Coordinates of C-alpha atoms and ligand atoms in Angstrom, one line a residue:
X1 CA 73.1 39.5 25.9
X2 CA 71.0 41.5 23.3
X3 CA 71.0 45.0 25.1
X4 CA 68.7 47.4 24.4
X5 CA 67.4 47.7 21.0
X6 CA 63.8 48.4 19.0
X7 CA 62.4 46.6 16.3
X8 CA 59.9 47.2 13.7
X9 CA 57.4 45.0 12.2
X10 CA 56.0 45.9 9.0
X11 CA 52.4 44.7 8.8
X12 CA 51.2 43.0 5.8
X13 CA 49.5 39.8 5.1
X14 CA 51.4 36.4 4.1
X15 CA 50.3 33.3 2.6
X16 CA 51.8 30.6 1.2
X17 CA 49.8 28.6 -0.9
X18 CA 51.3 26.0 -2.8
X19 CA 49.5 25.1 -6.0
X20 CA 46.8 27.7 -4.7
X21 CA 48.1 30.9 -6.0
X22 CA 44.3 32.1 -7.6
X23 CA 42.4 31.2 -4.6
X24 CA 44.6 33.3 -2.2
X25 CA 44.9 36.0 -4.7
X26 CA 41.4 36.2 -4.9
X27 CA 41.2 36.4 -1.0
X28 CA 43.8 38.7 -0.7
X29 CA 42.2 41.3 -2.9
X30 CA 38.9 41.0 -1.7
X31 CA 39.9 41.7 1.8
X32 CA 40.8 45.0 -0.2
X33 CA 37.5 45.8 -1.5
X34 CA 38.7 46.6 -4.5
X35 CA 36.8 47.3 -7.8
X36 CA 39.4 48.6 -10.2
X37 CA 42.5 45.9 -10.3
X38 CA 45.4 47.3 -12.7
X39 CA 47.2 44.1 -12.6
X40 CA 51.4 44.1 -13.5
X41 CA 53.2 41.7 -14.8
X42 CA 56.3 41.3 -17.9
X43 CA 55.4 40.0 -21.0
X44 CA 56.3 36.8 -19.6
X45 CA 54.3 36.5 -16.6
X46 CA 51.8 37.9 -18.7
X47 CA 49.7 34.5 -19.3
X48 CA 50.1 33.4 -15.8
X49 CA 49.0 36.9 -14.4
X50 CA 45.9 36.6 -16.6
X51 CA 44.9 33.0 -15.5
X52 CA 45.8 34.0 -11.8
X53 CA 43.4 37.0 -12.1
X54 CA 40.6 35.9 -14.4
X55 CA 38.3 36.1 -11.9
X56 CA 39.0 39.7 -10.1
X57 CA 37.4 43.2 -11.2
X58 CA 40.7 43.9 -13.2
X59 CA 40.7 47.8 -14.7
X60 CA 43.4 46.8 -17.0
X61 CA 47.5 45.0 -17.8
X62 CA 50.3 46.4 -17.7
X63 CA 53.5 45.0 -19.0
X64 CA 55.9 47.5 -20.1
X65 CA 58.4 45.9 -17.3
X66 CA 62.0 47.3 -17.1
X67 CA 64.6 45.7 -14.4
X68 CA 65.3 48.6 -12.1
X69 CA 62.8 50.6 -13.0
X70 CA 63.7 53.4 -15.3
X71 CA 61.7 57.0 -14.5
X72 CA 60.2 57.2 -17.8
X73 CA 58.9 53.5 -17.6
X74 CA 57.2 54.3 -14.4
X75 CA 56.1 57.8 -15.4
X76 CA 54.2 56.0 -18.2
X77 CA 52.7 53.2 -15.6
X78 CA 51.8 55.7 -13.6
X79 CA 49.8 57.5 -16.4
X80 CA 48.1 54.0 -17.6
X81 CA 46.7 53.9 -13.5
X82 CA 45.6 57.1 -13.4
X83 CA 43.7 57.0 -16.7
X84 CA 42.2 53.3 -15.4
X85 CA 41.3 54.9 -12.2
X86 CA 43.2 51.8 -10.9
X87 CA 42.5 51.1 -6.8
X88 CA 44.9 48.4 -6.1
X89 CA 48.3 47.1 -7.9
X90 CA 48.4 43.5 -8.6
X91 CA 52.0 42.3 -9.3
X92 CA 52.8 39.1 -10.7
X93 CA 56.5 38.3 -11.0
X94 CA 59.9 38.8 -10.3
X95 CA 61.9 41.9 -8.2
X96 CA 61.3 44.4 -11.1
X97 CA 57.6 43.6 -11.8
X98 CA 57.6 44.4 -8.0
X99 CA 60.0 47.7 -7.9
X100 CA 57.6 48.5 -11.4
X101 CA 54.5 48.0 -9.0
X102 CA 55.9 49.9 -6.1
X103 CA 56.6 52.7 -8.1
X104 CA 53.0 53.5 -9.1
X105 CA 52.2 53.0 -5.6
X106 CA 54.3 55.3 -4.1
X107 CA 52.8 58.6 -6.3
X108 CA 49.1 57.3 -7.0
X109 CA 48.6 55.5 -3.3
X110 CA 46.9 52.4 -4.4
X111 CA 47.8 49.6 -2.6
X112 CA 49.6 46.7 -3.8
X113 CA 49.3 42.6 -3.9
X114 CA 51.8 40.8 -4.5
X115 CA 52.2 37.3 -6.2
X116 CA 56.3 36.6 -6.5
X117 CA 57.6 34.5 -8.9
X118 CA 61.5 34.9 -8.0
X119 CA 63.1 35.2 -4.6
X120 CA 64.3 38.8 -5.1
X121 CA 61.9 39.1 -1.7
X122 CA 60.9 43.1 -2.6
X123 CA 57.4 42.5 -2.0
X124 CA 58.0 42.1 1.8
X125 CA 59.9 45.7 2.2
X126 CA 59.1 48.9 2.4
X127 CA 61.9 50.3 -0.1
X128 CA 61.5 51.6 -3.6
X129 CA 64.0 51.9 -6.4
X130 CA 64.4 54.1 -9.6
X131 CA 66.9 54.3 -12.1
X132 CA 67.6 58.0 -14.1
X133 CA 70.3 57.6 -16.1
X134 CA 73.3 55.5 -14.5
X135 CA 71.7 56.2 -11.2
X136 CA 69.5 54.4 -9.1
X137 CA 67.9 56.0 -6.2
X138 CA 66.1 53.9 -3.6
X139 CA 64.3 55.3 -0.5
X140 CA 61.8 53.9 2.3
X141 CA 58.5 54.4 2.2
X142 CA 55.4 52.8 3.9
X143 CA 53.2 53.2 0.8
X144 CA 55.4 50.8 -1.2
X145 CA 54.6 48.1 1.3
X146 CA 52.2 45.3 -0.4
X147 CA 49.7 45.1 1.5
X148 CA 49.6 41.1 1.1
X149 CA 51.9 38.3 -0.8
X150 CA 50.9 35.2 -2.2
X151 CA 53.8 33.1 -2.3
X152 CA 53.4 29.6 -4.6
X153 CA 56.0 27.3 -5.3
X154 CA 54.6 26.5 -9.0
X155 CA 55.4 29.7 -9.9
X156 CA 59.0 29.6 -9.4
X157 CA 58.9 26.3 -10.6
X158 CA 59.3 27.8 -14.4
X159 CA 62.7 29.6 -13.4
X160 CA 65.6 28.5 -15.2
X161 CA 67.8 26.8 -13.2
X162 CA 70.8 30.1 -13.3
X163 CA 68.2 32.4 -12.8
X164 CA 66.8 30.2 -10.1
X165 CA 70.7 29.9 -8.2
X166 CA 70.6 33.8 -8.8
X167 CA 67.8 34.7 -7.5
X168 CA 68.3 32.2 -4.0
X169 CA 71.6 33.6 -3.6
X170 CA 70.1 36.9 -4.3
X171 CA 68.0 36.2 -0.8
X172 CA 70.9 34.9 0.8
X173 CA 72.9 37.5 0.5
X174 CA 70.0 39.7 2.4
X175 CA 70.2 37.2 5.1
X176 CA 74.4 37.8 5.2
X177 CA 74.0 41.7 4.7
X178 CA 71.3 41.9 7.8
X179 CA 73.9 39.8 9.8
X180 CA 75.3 43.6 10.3
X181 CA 73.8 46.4 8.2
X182 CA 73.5 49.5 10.1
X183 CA 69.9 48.9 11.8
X184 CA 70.2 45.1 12.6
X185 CA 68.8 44.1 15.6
X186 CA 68.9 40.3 17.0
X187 CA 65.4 39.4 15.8
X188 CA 66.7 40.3 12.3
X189 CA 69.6 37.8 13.2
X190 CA 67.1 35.2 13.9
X191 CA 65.3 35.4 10.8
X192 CA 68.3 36.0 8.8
X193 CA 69.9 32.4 10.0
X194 CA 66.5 30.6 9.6
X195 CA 66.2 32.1 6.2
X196 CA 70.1 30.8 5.3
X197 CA 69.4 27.6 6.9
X198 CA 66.1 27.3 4.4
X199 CA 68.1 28.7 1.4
X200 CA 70.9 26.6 1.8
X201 CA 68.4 23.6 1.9
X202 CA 66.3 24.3 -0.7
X203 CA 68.8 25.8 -3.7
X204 CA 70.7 22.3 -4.1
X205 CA 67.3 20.4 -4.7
X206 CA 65.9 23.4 -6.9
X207 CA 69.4 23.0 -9.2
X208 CA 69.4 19.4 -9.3
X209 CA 65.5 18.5 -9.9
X210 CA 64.2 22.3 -11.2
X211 CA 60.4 19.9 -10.7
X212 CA 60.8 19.6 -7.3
X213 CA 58.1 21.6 -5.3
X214 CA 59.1 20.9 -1.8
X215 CA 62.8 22.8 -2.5
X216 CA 61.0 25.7 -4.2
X217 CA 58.7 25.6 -1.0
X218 CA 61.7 25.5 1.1
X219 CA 63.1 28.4 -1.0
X220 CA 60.2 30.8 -0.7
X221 CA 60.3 30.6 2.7
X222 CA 63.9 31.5 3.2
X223 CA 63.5 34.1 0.6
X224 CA 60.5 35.9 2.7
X225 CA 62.5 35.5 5.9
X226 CA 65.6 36.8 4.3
X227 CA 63.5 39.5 2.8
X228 CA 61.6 40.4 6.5
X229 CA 64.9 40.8 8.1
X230 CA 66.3 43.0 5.2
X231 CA 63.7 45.3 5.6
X232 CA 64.5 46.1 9.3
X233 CA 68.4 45.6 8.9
X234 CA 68.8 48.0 6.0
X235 CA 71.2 47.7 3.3
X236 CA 75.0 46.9 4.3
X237 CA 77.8 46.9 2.6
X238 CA 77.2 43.8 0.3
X239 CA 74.0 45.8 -1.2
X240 CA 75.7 49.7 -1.6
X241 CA 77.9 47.6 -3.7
X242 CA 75.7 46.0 -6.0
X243 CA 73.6 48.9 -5.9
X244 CA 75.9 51.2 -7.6
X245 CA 77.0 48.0 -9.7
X246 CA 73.4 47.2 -11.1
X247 CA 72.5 51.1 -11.7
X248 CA 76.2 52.1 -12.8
X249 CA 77.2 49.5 -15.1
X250 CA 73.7 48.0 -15.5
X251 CA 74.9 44.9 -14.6
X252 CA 72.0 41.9 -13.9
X253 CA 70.8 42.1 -10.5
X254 CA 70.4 38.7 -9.3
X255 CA 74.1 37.4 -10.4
X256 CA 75.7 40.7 -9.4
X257 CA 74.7 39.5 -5.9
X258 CA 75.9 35.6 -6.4
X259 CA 79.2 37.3 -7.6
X260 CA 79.9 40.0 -5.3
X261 CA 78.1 37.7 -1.5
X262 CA 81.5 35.5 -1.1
X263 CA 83.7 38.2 -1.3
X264 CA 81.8 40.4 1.2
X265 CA 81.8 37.7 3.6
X266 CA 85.3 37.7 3.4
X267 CA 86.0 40.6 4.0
X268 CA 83.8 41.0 6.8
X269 CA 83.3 37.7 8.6
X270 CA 86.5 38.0 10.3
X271 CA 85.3 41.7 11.9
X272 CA 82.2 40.2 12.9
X273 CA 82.5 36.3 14.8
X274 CA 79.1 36.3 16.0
X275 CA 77.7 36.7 12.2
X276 CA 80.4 34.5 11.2
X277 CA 79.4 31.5 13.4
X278 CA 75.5 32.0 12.9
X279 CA 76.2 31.9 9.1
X280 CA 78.4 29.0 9.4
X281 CA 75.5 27.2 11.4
X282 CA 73.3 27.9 8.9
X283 CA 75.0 26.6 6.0
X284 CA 76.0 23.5 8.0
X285 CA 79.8 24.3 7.9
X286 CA 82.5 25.0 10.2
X287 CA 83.3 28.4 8.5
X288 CA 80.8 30.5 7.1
X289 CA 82.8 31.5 4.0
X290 CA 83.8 27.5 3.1
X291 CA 79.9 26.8 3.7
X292 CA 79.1 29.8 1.2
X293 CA 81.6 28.7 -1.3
X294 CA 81.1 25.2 -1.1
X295 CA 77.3 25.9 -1.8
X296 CA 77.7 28.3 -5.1
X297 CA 80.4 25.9 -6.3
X298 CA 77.7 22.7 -6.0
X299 CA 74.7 25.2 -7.3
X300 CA 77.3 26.3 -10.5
X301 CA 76.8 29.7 -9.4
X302 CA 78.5 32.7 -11.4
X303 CA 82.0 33.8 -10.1
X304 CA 82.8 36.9 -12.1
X305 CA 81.7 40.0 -12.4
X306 CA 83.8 39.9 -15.9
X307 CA 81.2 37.6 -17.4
X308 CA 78.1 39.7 -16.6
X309 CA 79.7 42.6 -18.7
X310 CA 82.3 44.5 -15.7
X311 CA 85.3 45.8 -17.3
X312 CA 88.6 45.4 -14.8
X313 CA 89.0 49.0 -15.8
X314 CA 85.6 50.0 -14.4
X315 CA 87.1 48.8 -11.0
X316 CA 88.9 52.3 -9.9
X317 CA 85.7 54.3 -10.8
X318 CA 83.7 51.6 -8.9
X319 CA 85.2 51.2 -5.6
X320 CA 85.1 55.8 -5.6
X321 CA 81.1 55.8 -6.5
X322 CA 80.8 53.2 -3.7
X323 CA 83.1 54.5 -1.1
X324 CA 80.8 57.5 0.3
X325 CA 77.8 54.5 0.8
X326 CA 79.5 52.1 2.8
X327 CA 77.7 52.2 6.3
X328 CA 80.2 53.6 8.6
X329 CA 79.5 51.1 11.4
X330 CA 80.9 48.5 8.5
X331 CA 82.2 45.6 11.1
X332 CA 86.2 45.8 8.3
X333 CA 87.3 49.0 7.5
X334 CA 86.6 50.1 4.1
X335 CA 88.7 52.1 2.0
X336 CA 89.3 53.0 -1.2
X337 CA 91.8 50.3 -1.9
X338 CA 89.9 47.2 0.4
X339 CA 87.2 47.9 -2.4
X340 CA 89.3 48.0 -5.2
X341 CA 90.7 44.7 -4.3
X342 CA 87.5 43.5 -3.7
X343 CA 86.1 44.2 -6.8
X344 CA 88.9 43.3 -9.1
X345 CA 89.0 39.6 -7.2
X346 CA 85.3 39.4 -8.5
X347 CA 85.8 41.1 -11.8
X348 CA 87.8 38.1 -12.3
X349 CA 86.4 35.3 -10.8
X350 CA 88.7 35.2 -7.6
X351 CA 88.7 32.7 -4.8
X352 CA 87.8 35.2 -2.0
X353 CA 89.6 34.4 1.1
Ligands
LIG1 P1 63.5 40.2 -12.5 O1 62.2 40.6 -11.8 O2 64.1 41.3 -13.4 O3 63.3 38.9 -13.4 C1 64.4 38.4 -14.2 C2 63.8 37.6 -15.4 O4 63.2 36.5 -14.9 C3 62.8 38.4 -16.2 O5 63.1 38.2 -17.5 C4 61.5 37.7 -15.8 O6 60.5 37.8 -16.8 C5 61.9 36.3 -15.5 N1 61.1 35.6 -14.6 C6 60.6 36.0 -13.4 N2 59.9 35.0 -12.8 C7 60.0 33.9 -13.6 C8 59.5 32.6 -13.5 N3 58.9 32.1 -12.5 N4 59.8 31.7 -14.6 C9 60.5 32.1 -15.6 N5 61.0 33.4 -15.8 C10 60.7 34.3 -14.8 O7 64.6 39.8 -11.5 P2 64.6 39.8 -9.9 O8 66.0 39.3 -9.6 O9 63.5 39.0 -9.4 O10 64.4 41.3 -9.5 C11 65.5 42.2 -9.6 C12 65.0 43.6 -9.3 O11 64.3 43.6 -8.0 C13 66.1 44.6 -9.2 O12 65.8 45.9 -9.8 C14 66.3 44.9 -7.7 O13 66.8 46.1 -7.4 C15 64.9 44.7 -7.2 N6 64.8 44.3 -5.8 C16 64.3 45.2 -5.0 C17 64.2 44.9 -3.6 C18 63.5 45.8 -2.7 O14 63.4 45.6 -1.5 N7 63.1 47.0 -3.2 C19 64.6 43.6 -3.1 C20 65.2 42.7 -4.1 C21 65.3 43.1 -5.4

């Protein structure tokens, strides 16, 4: 029974070309028409982005690449477009290089191609983050939307193995969060399991043989269905809390999510079977939180929030800042305290049960 529901699919081309990243660039932005490429990337994708682009009328580089975009950082990216006359964002990297790209986007216009090189997945939504002081503001907007990815498993293939775990359980835990976040509909389920299934394959063989193109392959593709099914879900409870994590305590992104994902599903998979036994089937496990902890614990993945830089007295002002965000349709009850015991168990390391 799925009832009545809508669904929105955001338009944008894909293509996943292993080993072929230049050639399906160069497609990609010709399709554009393009004559003025500002092309971003951090000054360590800056090599790559410059091979991956020698050949395309680019205006200018930009690498001034900040990880959740501070204002002034994209008030001065901004200013280097407009002074290029730049008609179309090339990004070439990970979630911030992204979020760095989408911000220029969303004041000057230009549309954007994207070439990842993590599996933060931002190049296949619609949403937009800055960071002014300790706050980060997102929002939705179609502008931000790349108009097409280029996904290659060599890329990734340079990730160090932590960042690497990170970043996969950084897409898994969209797949968990769209499982009920407060616009998820059952084609978002569908992806969501496919993309966990895909995940949950790939990681192990990305951590045990970082060479290995077929897992990064495998991981891509999880992280772009885990990505296409965030986008529609929206954000649920797992992401307001590592949103006001990251932008609060600036705590790293990618391991804030490997952290905080077990103890989420904790909380919530017993609220929500249906999620509970997709998940489970997806990570090949009887229960979805054994099949989740079992995996981080094979993939070596962080446990506490304490050792990305979160004080255990930071908890109490955490679980308040958080509280008013929690999606009211939240399958547990969340209070005050739920979060505060949440987020002390993963301050410290905590088996979540
Ligand atoms: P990141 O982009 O900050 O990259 C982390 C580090 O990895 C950087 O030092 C980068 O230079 C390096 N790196 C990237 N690719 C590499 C590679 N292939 N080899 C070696 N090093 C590489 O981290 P991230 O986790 O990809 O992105 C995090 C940001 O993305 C956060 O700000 C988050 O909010 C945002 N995000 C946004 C959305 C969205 O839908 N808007 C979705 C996911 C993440």
């Amino acid at each position: 029974m799925t009832g009545a529901f809508a669904h929105r699919t955001r338009a944008q081309s894909v293509r996943f070309a292993p080993g072929d990243a230049a050639a399906a660039l160069a497609e990609e932005v010709a399709a554009t028409g393009a004559q003025r490429v500002l092309v971003i990337a951090g000054a360590t994708e800056r090599a790559l982005a410059g091979r991956l682009t020698a050949g395309l009328p680019v205006a200018g580089l930009h690498d001034e690449v900040v990880m959740h975009v501070p204002v002034d950082v994209a008030d001065r990216a901004r200013a280097v477009a407009a002074r290029l006359r730049a008609d179309l964002l090339v990004s070439v990297g990970g979630g911030s290089t992204t979020g760095l790209a989408k911000a220029v986007a969303l004041t000057g216009g230009m549309p954007i191609v994207a070439v990842p090189t993590t599996y933060a997945g931002s190049e296949a939504t619609d949403v937009w983050g800055l960071t002014e002081g300790a706050v980060k503001t997102t929002g939705v907007d179609p502008r931000v939307l790349p108009v097409a990815v280029v996904y290659d498993a060599e890329l990734t293939r340079t990730l160090p193995t932590a960042a690497a775990v990170a970043s996969g359980l950084n897409a898994l835990a969209h797949c968990v969060d769209s499982m009920w976040a407060p616009h998820s509909d059952p084609i978002d389920r569908v992806l969501a399991a496919e993309g966990a299934r895909a995940l949950a394959g790939g990681l192990p063989a990305v951590a045990g043989a970082p060479q290995d193109r077929a897992g990064h392959e495998q991981v891509l593709y999880g992280a772009y269905l885990a990505a296409v099914a965030f986008a529609s879900a929206g954000s649920g409870l797992h992401h307001k809390i590592c949103h006001v994590l990251g932008g609060r305590y600036d705590l790293p992104h990618a391991p804030t999510h490997a952290v905080v994902l077990p103890h989420v599903l904790a909380l919530n998979a017993p609220a929500a079977p249906d999620a509970g036994r997709r998940l489970a089937g997806a990570l090949g496990h009887g229960s979805a939180l054994a099949g989740l902890l079992e995996l981080t614990a094979r993939l070596g993945a962080p446990r506490s929030l304490g050792e990305l830089g979160f004080r255990a007295a930071d908890v109490p002002d955490a679980a308040r800042a958080i509280l008013p965000a929690v999606p009211p349709d939240n399958p547990a009850t969340v209070t005050v305290a739920v979060l505060e015991r949440l987020l002390a168990a993963a301050q410290e390391g905590a088996q979540p049960r």
